[in-house]
Amino acid sequence: MADIIDIDAAVIGAGPAGLMAAEQLAAVGARVVIFDGMGALARKFLLAGRGGLNLTHSEPLPKFLKRYGAAEARLTPAIDAFGPGALRRWADDLGQPTFVGSSGRVFPTAMKASPLLRAWLRRLDAQGVQLGLRHRWHGWDSAGRLVFATPDGERSVAARATVLALGGASWPRLGSDGGWVDVLTAKGVDVSALKPANCGFGVAWSALFADKYQGTPLKNVALAFAEQRVRGEVIITAAGLEGGAIYALSARLRDAVLSDGEARLSIALRPDLDVAALTARLSKPKAKQSMSTYLRKAAGLSPAGIGLLQEAARQDGVALAKLAPDALAALINAVPVRLTSVAPIARAISSAGGIALDEIGDDYMLRKLPGVFVAGEMIDWEAPTGGYLLTACFATAVAAGQGAARWISGAPHQSV
Ligand SMILES: Cc1cc2nc3c(=O)[nH]c(=O)nc-3n(C[C@H](O)[C@H](O)[C@H](O)COP(=O)(O)OP(=O)(O)OC[C@H]3O[C@@H](n4cnc5c(N)ncnc54)[C@H](O)[C@@H]3O)c2cc1C
């Protein structure tokens, strides 16, 4: 016989979105339990902390909002209500002040997630929020109660409102595995397939190149695809490319690879030099230098940059030594790289796809499931790295938590 508990609100998913939704509910006195399938909470948030925990970005709000692409209009009210400024004040209130890094990104001064998480959990505990770990949600029973698998068997929970904050499907070993997709689809909720976002790509490197350069960064390069151009760093892997600059282009690259089977990325190895300046440098006599030494000295290329250039030339059947200086200069600043696959979602920073925006009312309640609210990465929006992911998770969670609180209080909830 399943153990049944009766509460005001169940928040399922103890990542940043779930914790923030619970905080909103507890603030109005609701009896809240946060459930999570894992034995520890906020594991992905803690992992994000290893990179310094880029909470948000300091750029002007109109520019910030553009980062959400097709979801911009839908996310704007939530981010207007709880955006970068509010998020920084919230962290400050937890005793975790933030600073703006040189790139405009915002980090807690502690540069990690654990102190912030500890302070946050203390506050939630003081608000009376309870935790149900090792509770894996797998749907509703015929009486509309939430059903969880736990180490002690099945457990049913009757809640007046539910907030689902179950994340996407990247890094599934940290808890978010997209298992909820089938549950919601079976209820008639439209969910777009979860796809990798901020992810790496596969390239059919020669064994020689992969062996020699895997793990090596290409620093200060510029990547171009379609009309997008990004400066930064990429890392050569055995199977392709990873790293910040390619993540920034990954939405467009992914869509191209998935629809056309490949995407042609262009890499400028010396983006600070134009082709004329490079041509002048490469017009100096090569004398008896090897091609590698010449490229290193005349064009200032790194060994991995030279390797990439040679790899591209080999694939196109071109001999670098036979190229005229202007053709060589043009190649150095537009090395073609054929991306033929998208790295698996399990290794992506985040997920695209998720609950279709049309399924969600203004208060973040699912139109087809009254009393069920949704927040965070499980919703169909995507954004580059730079703090935009966590900001949208927090903002949608504030909206969903407050929507759930209104629902519980019997106040008319908003709906469009
Ligand atoms: C390596 C890495 C670095 C990152 N760095 C940053 C960064 O610096 N800045 C930034 O903005 N973003 C960053 N992100 C992304 C950010 O961490 C996520 O966007 C964010 O954690 C999503 O929050 P969420 O609450 O929606 O989901 P999650 O954090 O994924 O939490 C979902 C929770 O739901 C639980 N769950 C899932 N299914 C079930 C179920 N059926 N039953 C019960 N529980 C379930 C999971 O166990 C999990 O605890 C990073 C991600 C990665 C992988």
GROMACS .gro file of C-alpha atoms and ligand atoms in nm:
model
  469
    1MET     CA    1   0.000   0.000   0.000
    2ALA     CA    2   0.149   0.331  -0.102
    3ASP     CA    3   0.227   0.585   0.165
    4ILE     CA    4   0.020   0.899   0.093
    5ILE     CA    5   0.111   1.251   0.200
    6ASP     CA    6  -0.100   1.562   0.157
    7ILE     CA    7   0.069   1.901   0.105
    8ASP     CA    8   0.005   2.243  -0.048
    9ALA     CA    9   0.277   2.224  -0.306
   10ALA     CA   10   0.511   1.965  -0.447
   11VAL     CA   11   0.815   2.095  -0.630
   12ILE     CA   12   0.975   1.818  -0.833
   13GLY     CA   13   1.339   1.872  -0.924
   14ALA     CA   14   1.587   2.019  -0.676
   15GLY     CA   15   1.798   2.213  -0.925
   16PRO     CA   16   1.816   2.592  -0.924
   17ALA     CA   17   1.468   2.625  -1.080
   18GLY     CA   18   1.301   2.393  -0.828
   19LEU     CA   19   1.469   2.553  -0.528
   20MET     CA   20   1.369   2.901  -0.647
   21ALA     CA   21   1.008   2.797  -0.708
   22ALA     CA   22   0.996   2.644  -0.358
   23GLU     CA   23   1.128   2.968  -0.210
   24GLN     CA   24   0.842   3.164  -0.369
   25LEU     CA   25   0.583   2.920  -0.233
   26ALA     CA   26   0.732   2.908   0.116
   27ALA     CA   27   0.742   3.289   0.125
   28VAL     CA   28   0.360   3.294   0.127
   29GLY     CA   29   0.338   3.024   0.392
   30ALA     CA   30   0.262   2.724   0.169
   31ARG     CA   31   0.359   2.378   0.297
   32VAL     CA   32   0.616   2.276   0.035
   33VAL     CA   33   0.813   1.960  -0.025
   34ILE     CA   34   1.088   1.950  -0.287
   35PHE     CA   35   1.133   1.603  -0.436
   36ASP     CA   36   1.431   1.482  -0.636
   37GLY     CA   37   1.521   1.146  -0.782
   38MET     CA   38   1.882   1.181  -0.671
   39GLY     CA   39   2.029   1.131  -0.326
   40ALA     CA   40   2.180   1.482  -0.335
   41LEU     CA   41   2.034   1.803  -0.469
   42ALA     CA   42   2.138   2.062  -0.728
   43ARG     CA   43   2.418   1.851  -0.868
   44LYS     CA   44   2.434   2.027  -1.202
   45PHE     CA   45   2.430   2.365  -1.028
   46LEU     CA   46   2.730   2.251  -0.822
   47LEU     CA   47   2.905   2.139  -1.139
   48ALA     CA   48   2.836   2.479  -1.297
   49GLY     CA   49   3.011   2.620  -0.990
   50ARG     CA   50   3.333   2.453  -1.096
   51GLY     CA   51   3.353   2.698  -1.383
   52GLY     CA   52   3.305   2.989  -1.141
   53LEU     CA   53   2.921   2.985  -1.151
   54ASN     CA   54   2.839   3.238  -1.416
   55LEU     CA   55   2.506   3.349  -1.268
   56THR     CA   56   2.408   3.615  -1.517
   57HIS     CA   57   2.542   3.888  -1.748
   58SER     CA   58   2.580   4.263  -1.706
   59GLU     CA   59   2.501   4.373  -2.063
   60PRO     CA   60   2.200   4.603  -2.121
   61LEU     CA   61   1.869   4.421  -2.088
   62PRO     CA   62   1.754   4.458  -2.452
   63LYS     CA   63   2.078   4.291  -2.568
   64PHE     CA   64   2.051   4.033  -2.290
   65LEU     CA   65   1.698   3.937  -2.394
   66LYS     CA   66   1.804   3.885  -2.758
   67ARG     CA   67   2.013   3.587  -2.641
   68TYR     CA   68   1.694   3.383  -2.607
   69GLY     CA   69   1.626   3.396  -2.982
   70ALA     CA   70   1.280   3.269  -3.069
   71ALA     CA   71   1.180   3.252  -2.700
   72GLU     CA   72   1.270   3.616  -2.629
   73ALA     CA   73   0.914   3.752  -2.631
   74ARG     CA   74   0.784   3.470  -2.415
   75LEU     CA   75   1.059   3.495  -2.153
   76THR     CA   76   1.067   3.877  -2.137
   77PRO     CA   77   0.793   3.925  -1.870
   78ALA     CA   78   0.958   3.671  -1.637
   79ILE     CA   79   1.305   3.823  -1.687
   80ASP     CA   80   1.165   4.177  -1.649
   81ALA     CA   81   1.024   4.065  -1.314
   82PHE     CA   82   1.335   3.877  -1.198
   83GLY     CA   83   1.629   3.957  -1.421
   84PRO     CA   84   2.004   4.005  -1.380
   85GLY     CA   85   1.972   4.289  -1.126
   86ALA     CA   86   1.720   4.104  -0.907
   87LEU     CA   87   1.930   3.789  -0.925
   88ARG     CA   88   2.240   3.974  -0.806
   89ARG     CA   89   2.044   4.130  -0.516
   90TRP     CA   90   1.908   3.786  -0.428
   91ALA     CA   91   2.261   3.639  -0.416
   92ASP     CA   92   2.375   3.937  -0.210
   93ASP     CA   93   2.092   3.873   0.038
   94LEU     CA   94   2.228   3.521   0.079
   95GLY     CA   95   2.564   3.667   0.175
   96GLN     CA   96   2.709   3.589  -0.169
   97PRO     CA   97   2.796   3.918  -0.340
   98THR     CA   98   2.869   3.910  -0.711
   99PHE     CA   99   3.113   4.087  -0.941
  100VAL     CA  100   3.127   4.162  -1.312
  101GLY     CA  101   3.415   3.988  -1.487
  102SER     CA  102   3.611   4.141  -1.774
  103SER     CA  103   3.378   3.977  -2.028
  104GLY     CA  104   3.071   4.129  -1.862
  105ARG     CA  105   2.974   3.795  -1.709
  106VAL     CA  106   2.857   3.799  -1.347
  107PHE     CA  107   2.995   3.558  -1.086
  108PRO     CA  108   2.968   3.524  -0.708
  109THR     CA  109   3.291   3.648  -0.552
  110ALA     CA  110   3.336   3.299  -0.406
  111MET     CA  111   3.358   3.172  -0.769
  112LYS     CA  112   3.174   2.854  -0.681
  113ALA     CA  113   2.821   2.732  -0.611
  114SER     CA  114   2.859   2.551  -0.280
  115PRO     CA  115   2.860   2.851  -0.037
  116LEU     CA  116   2.558   2.999  -0.214
  117LEU     CA  117   2.378   2.666  -0.212
  118ARG     CA  118   2.450   2.612   0.157
  119ALA     CA  119   2.316   2.955   0.251
  120TRP     CA  120   2.012   2.902   0.028
  121LEU     CA  121   1.930   2.565   0.183
  122ARG     CA  122   1.958   2.715   0.531
  123ARG     CA  123   1.707   2.980   0.432
  124LEU     CA  124   1.468   2.726   0.276
  125ASP     CA  125   1.494   2.513   0.587
  126ALA     CA  126   1.412   2.815   0.805
  127GLN     CA  127   1.106   2.875   0.583
  128GLY     CA  128   0.989   2.520   0.658
  129VAL     CA  129   1.059   2.371   0.314
  130GLN     CA  130   1.103   1.993   0.335
  131LEU     CA  131   1.309   1.768   0.113
  132GLY     CA  132   1.222   1.428  -0.030
  133LEU     CA  133   1.539   1.294  -0.192
  134ARG     CA  134   1.557   0.961  -0.378
  135HIS     CA  135   1.201   1.025  -0.494
  136ARG     CA  136   1.184   0.961  -0.867
  137TRP     CA  137   0.861   1.098  -1.010
  138HIS     CA  138   0.695   0.895  -1.282
  139GLY     CA  139   0.350   1.044  -1.326
  140TRP     CA  140   0.007   1.060  -1.166
  141ASP     CA  141  -0.222   0.785  -1.036
  142SER     CA  142  -0.589   0.759  -1.129
  143ALA     CA  143  -0.679   0.988  -0.837
  144GLY     CA  144  -0.447   1.259  -0.970
  145ARG     CA  145  -0.184   1.206  -0.701
  146LEU     CA  146   0.184   1.231  -0.785
  147VAL     CA  147   0.357   0.893  -0.787
  148PHE     CA  148   0.721   0.849  -0.686
  149ALA     CA  149   0.950   0.548  -0.684
  150THR     CA  150   1.157   0.554  -0.364
  151PRO     CA  151   1.401   0.306  -0.208
  152ASP     CA  152   1.113   0.212   0.027
  153GLY     CA  153   0.868   0.147  -0.254
  154GLU     CA  154   0.611   0.361  -0.427
  155ARG     CA  155   0.487   0.679  -0.262
  156SER     CA  156   0.183   0.889  -0.355
  157VAL     CA  157   0.160   1.259  -0.288
  158ALA     CA  158  -0.154   1.470  -0.300
  159ALA     CA  159  -0.057   1.832  -0.368
  160ARG     CA  160  -0.283   2.129  -0.444
  161ALA     CA  161  -0.019   2.261  -0.681
  162THR     CA  162   0.283   2.102  -0.844
  163VAL     CA  163   0.587   2.273  -0.993
  164LEU     CA  164   0.786   2.057  -1.233
  165ALA     CA  165   1.148   2.170  -1.260
  166LEU     CA  166   1.302   1.857  -1.403
  167GLY     CA  167   1.573   2.005  -1.624
  168GLY     CA  168   1.680   1.893  -1.970
  169ALA     CA  169   1.881   1.586  -2.062
  170SER     CA  170   2.245   1.690  -2.053
  171TRP     CA  171   2.477   1.524  -1.800
  172PRO     CA  172   2.209   1.263  -1.712
  173ARG     CA  173   2.424   1.111  -1.440
  174LEU     CA  174   2.360   1.427  -1.240
  175GLY     CA  175   1.987   1.352  -1.239
  176SER     CA  176   1.827   1.526  -1.537
  177ASP     CA  177   1.766   1.257  -1.795
  178GLY     CA  178   1.456   1.378  -1.977
  179GLY     CA  179   1.253   1.083  -1.846
  180TRP     CA  180   0.963   1.326  -1.790
  181VAL     CA  181   0.914   1.376  -2.164
  182ASP     CA  182   0.710   1.056  -2.205
  183VAL     CA  183   0.500   1.131  -1.895
  184LEU     CA  184   0.393   1.473  -2.022
  185THR     CA  185   0.354   1.362  -2.382
  186ALA     CA  186   0.117   1.088  -2.265
  187LYS     CA  187  -0.093   1.366  -2.107
  188GLY     CA  188  -0.117   1.540  -2.446
  189VAL     CA  189   0.143   1.809  -2.367
  190ASP     CA  190   0.342   1.908  -2.675
  191VAL     CA  191   0.714   1.861  -2.606
  192SER     CA  192   0.981   1.932  -2.871
  193ALA     CA  193   1.253   1.669  -2.880
  194LEU     CA  194   1.539   1.751  -2.641
  195LYS     CA  195   1.854   1.833  -2.838
  196PRO     CA  196   2.209   1.922  -2.738
  197ALA     CA  197   2.278   2.294  -2.689
  198ASN     CA  198   2.614   2.457  -2.612
  199CYS     CA  199   2.769   2.137  -2.739
  200GLY     CA  200   3.067   2.006  -2.930
  201PHE     CA  201   3.071   1.868  -3.286
  202GLY     CA  202   3.225   1.574  -3.465
  203VAL     CA  203   3.494   1.618  -3.732
  204ALA     CA  204   3.650   1.331  -3.926
  205TRP     CA  205   4.009   1.420  -3.836
  206SER     CA  206   4.290   1.209  -3.975
  207ALA     CA  207   4.431   0.968  -3.712
  208LEU     CA  208   4.759   1.160  -3.726
  209PHE     CA  209   4.600   1.494  -3.643
  210ALA     CA  210   4.367   1.354  -3.374
  211ASP     CA  211   4.652   1.169  -3.200
  212LYS     CA  212   4.880   1.468  -3.200
  213TYR     CA  213   4.643   1.749  -3.108
  214GLN     CA  214   4.353   1.609  -2.907
  215GLY     CA  215   4.309   1.815  -2.590
  216THR     CA  216   4.493   2.115  -2.741
  217PRO     CA  217   4.320   2.454  -2.744
  218LEU     CA  218   4.322   2.691  -3.038
  219LYS     CA  219   4.332   3.025  -2.860
  220ASN     CA  220   4.231   3.369  -2.987
  221VAL     CA  221   4.065   3.236  -3.300
  222ALA     CA  222   3.747   3.354  -3.472
  223LEU     CA  223   3.480   3.108  -3.582
  224ALA     CA  224   3.233   3.192  -3.853
  225PHE     CA  225   2.920   3.018  -3.970
  226ALA     CA  226   2.648   3.168  -4.188
  227GLU     CA  227   2.656   3.537  -4.089
  228GLN     CA  228   2.760   3.467  -3.727
  229ARG     CA  229   3.117   3.526  -3.612
  230VAL     CA  230   3.253   3.455  -3.264
  231ARG     CA  231   3.595   3.523  -3.112
  232GLY     CA  232   3.734   3.290  -2.848
  233GLU     CA  233   3.884   2.948  -2.793
  234VAL     CA  234   3.806   2.599  -2.920
  235ILE     CA  235   3.954   2.271  -2.804
  236ILE     CA  236   4.052   1.998  -3.045
  237THR     CA  237   3.918   1.661  -2.930
  238ALA     CA  238   3.980   1.313  -3.066
  239ALA     CA  239   3.640   1.327  -3.233
  240GLY     CA  240   3.603   1.693  -3.322
  241LEU     CA  241   3.582   2.034  -3.155
  242GLU     CA  242   3.454   2.164  -2.821
  243GLY     CA  243   3.480   2.484  -2.622
  244GLY     CA  244   3.331   2.828  -2.566
  245ALA     CA  245   3.353   2.970  -2.916
  246ILE     CA  246   3.190   2.672  -3.084
  247TYR     CA  247   2.924   2.653  -2.811
  248ALA     CA  248   2.830   3.009  -2.897
  249LEU     CA  249   2.756   2.904  -3.257
  250SER     CA  250   2.614   2.567  -3.163
  251ALA     CA  251   2.242   2.635  -3.213
  252ARG     CA  252   2.287   2.726  -3.580
  253LEU     CA  253   2.556   2.462  -3.639
  254ARG     CA  254   2.342   2.190  -3.476
  255ASP     CA  255   2.039   2.276  -3.687
  256ALA     CA  256   2.253   2.271  -4.003
  257VAL     CA  257   2.416   1.935  -3.918
  258LEU     CA  258   2.079   1.781  -3.829
  259SER     CA  259   1.909   1.903  -4.146
  260ASP     CA  260   2.193   1.886  -4.403
  261GLY     CA  261   2.420   1.619  -4.252
  262GLU     CA  262   2.710   1.864  -4.218
  263ALA     CA  263   2.804   2.224  -4.149
  264ARG     CA  264   3.106   2.410  -4.289
  265LEU     CA  265   3.270   2.605  -4.011
  266SER     CA  266   3.537   2.858  -4.094
  267ILE     CA  267   3.821   2.925  -3.848
  268ALA     CA  268   4.039   3.236  -3.862
  269LEU     CA  269   4.368   3.147  -3.693
  270ARG     CA  270   4.495   3.508  -3.688
  271PRO     CA  271   4.177   3.716  -3.667
  272ASP     CA  272   4.367   4.027  -3.556
  273LEU     CA  273   4.556   4.039  -3.884
  274ASP     CA  274   4.375   4.107  -4.209
  275VAL     CA  275   4.462   3.913  -4.522
  276ALA     CA  276   4.676   4.200  -4.660
  277ALA     CA  277   4.889   4.215  -4.344
  278LEU     CA  278   4.924   3.838  -4.338
  279THR     CA  279   5.013   3.835  -4.708
  280ALA     CA  280   5.290   4.088  -4.643
  281ARG     CA  281   5.429   3.867  -4.365
  282LEU     CA  282   5.409   3.557  -4.583
  283SER     CA  283   5.583   3.730  -4.873
  284LYS     CA  284   5.917   3.710  -4.689
  285PRO     CA  285   6.143   3.442  -4.836
  286LYS     CA  286   6.099   3.100  -4.683
  287ALA     CA  287   6.459   3.002  -4.759
  288LYS     CA  288   6.543   2.663  -4.613
  289GLN     CA  289   6.291   2.669  -4.330
  290SER     CA  290   6.041   2.387  -4.308
  291MET     CA  291   5.683   2.492  -4.383
  292SER     CA  292   5.595   2.456  -4.012
  293THR     CA  293   5.881   2.677  -3.896
  294TYR     CA  294   5.796   2.932  -4.163
  295LEU     CA  295   5.427   2.943  -4.063
  296ARG     CA  296   5.520   2.969  -3.697
  297LYS     CA  297   5.766   3.252  -3.751
  298ALA     CA  298   5.603   3.447  -4.035
  299ALA     CA  299   5.237   3.405  -3.941
  300GLY     CA  300   5.274   3.345  -3.567
  301LEU     CA  301   5.072   3.022  -3.578
  302SER     CA  302   5.072   2.771  -3.294
  303PRO     CA  303   5.166   2.406  -3.365
  304ALA     CA  304   4.798   2.308  -3.342
  305GLY     CA  305   4.703   2.594  -3.576
  306ILE     CA  306   4.963   2.474  -3.826
  307GLY     CA  307   4.832   2.120  -3.784
  308LEU     CA  308   4.477   2.236  -3.856
  309LEU     CA  309   4.592   2.424  -4.164
  310GLN     CA  310   4.779   2.118  -4.290
  311GLU     CA  311   4.478   1.899  -4.214
  312ALA     CA  312   4.248   2.125  -4.417
  313ALA     CA  313   4.498   2.145  -4.704
  314ARG     CA  314   4.537   1.766  -4.705
  315GLN     CA  315   4.163   1.713  -4.722
  316ASP     CA  316   4.131   1.955  -5.014
  317GLY     CA  317   4.435   1.807  -5.190
  318VAL     CA  318   4.626   2.137  -5.165
  319ALA     CA  319   5.003   2.164  -5.098
  320LEU     CA  320   5.058   2.457  -4.860
  321ALA     CA  321   5.409   2.514  -4.992
  322LYS     CA  322   5.273   2.572  -5.341
  323LEU     CA  323   5.021   2.837  -5.240
  324ALA     CA  324   5.092   3.201  -5.325
  325PRO     CA  325   5.125   3.425  -5.014
  326ASP     CA  326   4.781   3.583  -5.062
  327ALA     CA  327   4.611   3.242  -5.103
  328LEU     CA  328   4.792   3.109  -4.796
  329ALA     CA  329   4.693   3.420  -4.596
  330ALA     CA  330   4.330   3.378  -4.704
  331LEU     CA  331   4.337   3.013  -4.596
  332ILE     CA  332   4.490   3.095  -4.255
  333ASN     CA  333   4.198   3.326  -4.182
  334ALA     CA  334   3.929   3.098  -4.321
  335VAL     CA  335   4.033   2.738  -4.252
  336PRO     CA  336   3.736   2.524  -4.356
  337VAL     CA  337   3.632   2.255  -4.108
  338ARG     CA  338   3.352   2.012  -4.195
  339LEU     CA  339   3.135   1.928  -3.892
  340THR     CA  340   2.956   1.602  -3.957
  341SER     CA  341   2.786   1.520  -3.626
  342VAL     CA  342   2.659   1.681  -3.308
  343ALA     CA  343   2.817   1.559  -2.983
  344PRO     CA  344   2.571   1.358  -2.772
  345ILE     CA  345   2.331   1.549  -2.546
  346ALA     CA  346   2.480   1.366  -2.246
  347ARG     CA  347   2.794   1.578  -2.291
  348ALA     CA  348   2.628   1.908  -2.378
  349ILE     CA  349   2.618   2.202  -2.137
  350SER     CA  350   2.243   2.239  -2.184
  351SER     CA  351   1.941   2.117  -2.378
  352ALA     CA  352   1.732   2.280  -2.646
  353GLY     CA  353   1.374   2.166  -2.697
  354GLY     CA  354   1.135   2.085  -2.416
  355ILE     CA  355   0.779   2.184  -2.324
  356ALA     CA  356   0.638   2.391  -2.611
  357LEU     CA  357   0.588   2.755  -2.511
  358ASP     CA  358   0.228   2.745  -2.640
  359GLU     CA  359   0.146   2.488  -2.373
  360ILE     CA  360   0.229   2.733  -2.095
  361GLY     CA  361   0.010   3.016  -1.961
  362ASP     CA  362   0.145   3.351  -1.838
  363ASP     CA  363   0.172   3.216  -1.484
  364TYR     CA  364   0.375   2.918  -1.611
  365MET     CA  365   0.088   2.675  -1.556
  366LEU     CA  366   0.039   2.404  -1.818
  367ARG     CA  367  -0.280   2.482  -2.008
  368LYS     CA  368  -0.374   2.113  -2.027
  369LEU     CA  369  -0.291   2.029  -1.664
  370PRO     CA  370  -0.447   2.280  -1.424
  371GLY     CA  371  -0.244   2.317  -1.105
  372VAL     CA  372   0.078   2.196  -1.272
  373PHE     CA  373   0.342   2.465  -1.326
  374VAL     CA  374   0.676   2.434  -1.506
  375ALA     CA  375   1.012   2.609  -1.478
  376GLY     CA  376   1.373   2.599  -1.590
  377GLU     CA  377   1.554   2.414  -1.862
  378MET     CA  378   1.267   2.172  -1.930
  379ILE     CA  379   1.088   2.454  -2.118
  380ASP     CA  380   1.158   2.500  -2.490
  381TRP     CA  381   1.407   2.787  -2.494
  382GLU     CA  382   1.779   2.790  -2.546
  383ALA     CA  383   2.056   3.042  -2.493
  384PRO     CA  384   2.434   3.056  -2.516
  385THR     CA  385   2.659   3.029  -2.213
  386GLY     CA  386   2.725   3.358  -2.035
  387GLY     CA  387   2.482   3.333  -1.744
  388TYR     CA  388   2.172   3.333  -1.966
  389LEU     CA  389   2.084   2.972  -1.878
  390LEU     CA  390   2.070   3.019  -1.503
  391THR     CA  391   1.900   3.358  -1.533
  392ALA     CA  392   1.612   3.209  -1.734
  393CYS     CA  393   1.591   2.911  -1.496
  394PHE     CA  394   1.559   3.146  -1.197
  395ALA     CA  395   1.320   3.387  -1.370
  396THR     CA  396   1.081   3.117  -1.492
  397ALA     CA  397   1.096   2.956  -1.146
  398VAL     CA  398   0.997   3.281  -0.976
  399ALA     CA  399   0.704   3.311  -1.219
  400ALA     CA  400   0.601   2.945  -1.174
  401GLY     CA  401   0.640   2.953  -0.795
  402GLN     CA  402   0.433   3.269  -0.766
  403GLY     CA  403   0.176   3.129  -1.010
  404ALA     CA  404   0.148   2.814  -0.798
  405ALA     CA  405   0.113   3.025  -0.482
  406ARG     CA  406  -0.177   3.218  -0.642
  407TRP     CA  407  -0.337   2.890  -0.748
  408ILE     CA  408  -0.319   2.754  -0.394
  409SER     CA  409  -0.460   3.073  -0.245
  410GLY     CA  410  -0.757   3.045  -0.477
  411ALA     CA  411  -0.681   3.380  -0.637
  412PRO     CA  412  -0.771   3.377  -1.003
  413HIS     CA  413  -0.465   3.262  -1.189
  414GLN     CA  414  -0.365   3.433  -1.506
  415SER     CA  415  -0.407   3.260  -1.832
  416VAL     CA  416  -0.377   3.378  -2.189
  417LIG     C1  417   2.927   2.167  -1.697
  417LIG     C2  418   2.814   2.267  -1.688
  417LIG     C3  419   2.843   2.400  -1.656
  417LIG     C4  420   2.740   2.495  -1.653
  417LIG     N1  421   2.772   2.623  -1.621
  417LIG     C5  422   2.675   2.717  -1.622
  417LIG     C6  423   2.704   2.854  -1.590
  417LIG     O1  424   2.815   2.887  -1.548
  417LIG     N2  425   2.604   2.946  -1.602
  417LIG     C7  426   2.477   2.912  -1.643
  417LIG     O2  427   2.392   3.000  -1.656
  417LIG     N3  428   2.446   2.781  -1.667
  417LIG     C8  429   2.541   2.685  -1.657
  417LIG     N4  430   2.509   2.554  -1.684
  417LIG     C9  431   2.368   2.520  -1.711
  417LIG    C10  432   2.285   2.518  -1.582
  417LIG     O3  433   2.353   2.442  -1.483
  417LIG    C11  434   2.146   2.455  -1.610
  417LIG     O4  435   2.084   2.531  -1.713
  417LIG    C12  436   2.060   2.455  -1.487
  417LIG     O5  437   2.116   2.373  -1.384
  417LIG    C13  438   1.919   2.402  -1.516
  417LIG     O6  439   1.844   2.416  -1.400
  417LIG     P1  440   1.709   2.335  -1.378
  417LIG     O7  441   1.673   2.357  -1.234
  417LIG     O8  442   1.611   2.369  -1.482
  417LIG     O9  443   1.747   2.182  -1.401
  417LIG     P2  444   1.859   2.090  -1.330
  417LIG    O10  445   1.965   2.172  -1.268
  417LIG    O11  446   1.897   1.993  -1.435
  417LIG    O12  447   1.779   2.018  -1.212
  417LIG    C14  448   1.674   1.927  -1.241
  417LIG    C15  449   1.657   1.836  -1.121
  417LIG    O13  450   1.545   1.749  -1.149
  417LIG    C16  451   1.575   1.619  -1.102
  417LIG     N5  452   1.492   1.524  -1.178
  417LIG    C17  453   1.490   1.503  -1.312
  417LIG     N6  454   1.399   1.409  -1.343
  417LIG    C18  455   1.340   1.370  -1.227
  417LIG    C19  456   1.235   1.279  -1.193
  417LIG     N7  457   1.170   1.208  -1.286
  417LIG     N8  458   1.200   1.266  -1.063
  417LIG    C20  459   1.262   1.338  -0.965
  417LIG     N9  460   1.361   1.426  -0.990
  417LIG    C21  461   1.400   1.443  -1.121
  417LIG    C22  462   1.723   1.604  -1.128
  417LIG    O14  463   1.779   1.505  -1.042
  417LIG    C23  464   1.776   1.744  -1.098
  417LIG    O15  465   1.819   1.757  -0.963
  417LIG    C24  466   2.608   2.457  -1.683
  417LIG    C25  467   2.579   2.324  -1.712
  417LIG    C26  468   2.680   2.230  -1.715
  417LIG    C27  469   2.648   2.085  -1.747
   0.00000   0.00000   0.00000
